[in-house]
Coordinates of C-alpha atoms in Angstrom, one line a residue:
M165 CA -37.3 -108.9 9.4
I166 CA -40.0 -107.1 11.9
T167 CA -38.6 -105.6 14.8
A168 CA -39.9 -105.1 18.5
K169 CA -40.1 -101.3 17.7
D170 CA -42.0 -102.0 14.3
L171 CA -44.6 -104.3 16.5
Q172 CA -45.1 -101.5 19.0
D173 CA -45.5 -98.8 16.3
L174 CA -48.0 -100.9 14.4
F175 CA -50.0 -102.2 17.6
S176 CA -50.4 -98.6 18.8
F177 CA -51.6 -97.0 15.5
K178 CA -55.2 -97.0 15.1
T179 CA -58.1 -94.6 13.6
D180 CA -61.5 -93.8 14.2
S181 CA -62.6 -94.8 10.6
R182 CA -61.8 -97.3 7.9
E183 CA -58.5 -95.9 6.8
I184 CA -55.7 -98.6 7.0
V185 CA -55.1 -100.8 4.0
S186 CA -53.5 -104.1 5.0
V187 CA -51.9 -106.4 2.5
F188 CA -50.5 -109.8 3.2
L189 CA -48.5 -111.6 0.7
E190 CA -47.1 -115.1 0.7
L191 CA -43.3 -115.0 -1.0
D192 CA -43.2 -118.3 -2.7
G193 CA -40.6 -117.3 -5.3
P194 CA -40.3 -114.1 -7.5
Q195 CA -42.3 -114.9 -10.4
S196 CA -45.2 -116.5 -8.3
Y197 CA -45.6 -113.7 -5.7
R198 CA -45.6 -111.0 -8.4
R199 CA -48.1 -112.9 -10.3
N200 CA -50.3 -113.5 -7.1
F201 CA -49.8 -109.9 -6.2
K202 CA -51.1 -108.7 -9.6
A203 CA -54.1 -111.1 -9.2
L204 CA -54.8 -109.6 -5.8
L205 CA -54.9 -105.9 -6.9
E206 CA -57.0 -107.0 -9.8
G207 CA -59.6 -108.8 -7.6
P208 CA -62.8 -107.7 -6.2
A209 CA -61.6 -106.5 -2.5
A210 CA -58.8 -104.3 -4.0
K211 CA -61.2 -102.9 -6.7
E212 CA -63.7 -102.0 -3.8
I213 CA -60.9 -100.5 -1.5
A214 CA -59.9 -98.4 -4.7
L215 CA -63.4 -97.3 -5.1
Q216 CA -63.7 -96.2 -1.5
G217 CA -60.7 -93.7 -2.1
F218 CA -57.7 -95.8 -1.2
Q219 CA -56.0 -96.0 -4.6
Q220 CA -53.0 -94.0 -3.4
D221 CA -52.4 -96.5 -0.6
L222 CA -52.8 -99.4 -2.9
D223 CA -50.2 -97.6 -5.4
R224 CA -47.7 -97.3 -2.5
I225 CA -48.1 -100.9 -1.6
A226 CA -47.6 -101.7 -5.2
L227 CA -44.5 -99.7 -5.6
H228 CA -43.0 -101.6 -2.6
V229 CA -43.8 -105.0 -3.9
N230 CA -42.6 -104.2 -7.6
E231 CA -39.7 -102.2 -7.0
E232 CA -38.2 -102.2 -3.4
L233 CA -38.9 -105.6 -2.1
E234 CA -35.8 -107.9 -1.3
P235 CA -37.5 -110.9 0.2
G236 CA -34.2 -113.0 0.6
R237 CA -35.4 -116.0 2.7
H238 CA -38.5 -114.6 4.2
R239 CA -41.5 -116.5 3.2
G240 CA -44.3 -113.6 3.9
L241 CA -44.8 -109.7 3.7
A242 CA -47.1 -107.6 5.8
L243 CA -47.9 -104.1 4.5
F244 CA -49.9 -101.4 6.1
S245 CA -50.6 -98.2 4.5
A246 CA -52.8 -95.2 5.8
R247 CA -51.7 -92.5 3.4
R248 CA -54.2 -90.0 5.1
R249 CA -52.5 -90.4 8.4
N250 CA -49.0 -90.6 7.2
F251 CA -48.7 -94.2 8.2
W252 CA -46.7 -96.9 6.4
Q253 CA -45.0 -100.2 7.5
A254 CA -43.6 -103.0 5.6
C255 CA -42.7 -106.3 7.6
L256 CA -41.0 -109.2 6.2
L257 CA -42.0 -112.4 7.9
P258 CA -40.3 -115.6 8.5
E259 CA -43.5 -117.7 7.8
P260 CA -45.7 -117.6 4.9
V261 CA -49.1 -115.9 5.3
N262 CA -52.5 -116.3 3.3
T263 CA -52.3 -113.6 0.4
R264 CA -55.2 -110.9 0.9
V265 CA -56.0 -107.5 0.9
C266 CA -58.4 -105.7 3.6
L267 CA -59.4 -102.3 4.9
G268 CA -60.2 -101.3 8.3
A269 CA -59.8 -98.8 11.2
R270 CA -56.9 -101.0 12.8
H271 CA -54.4 -102.9 10.8
H272 CA -55.5 -106.4 10.1
R273 CA -53.2 -108.8 12.0
R274 CA -54.9 -112.2 11.6
T275 CA -52.7 -114.3 9.4

């Protein structure tokens, strides 16, 4: 679950250029969220982000989802990666979110 410190770190982090990959994933059952995540990574937004030089950020996010994630009762996941700035944040959420990926100078917060 996301803590107050996690939020403080997240809201205070920004860059001058588009370097933060944000992924939001609805956790609606192990098979379903893995299938949805795979489709997200194969979609045009993720492909464009990879072409812009952020494949390693997407790989780190995939590692978390595929090997480290233990959702328990949580219904949403927010991931933020800026490898070039040594920034990583994974936040389990109590409510579902719309599954999507984006790239920006700040983390994408809108759910």
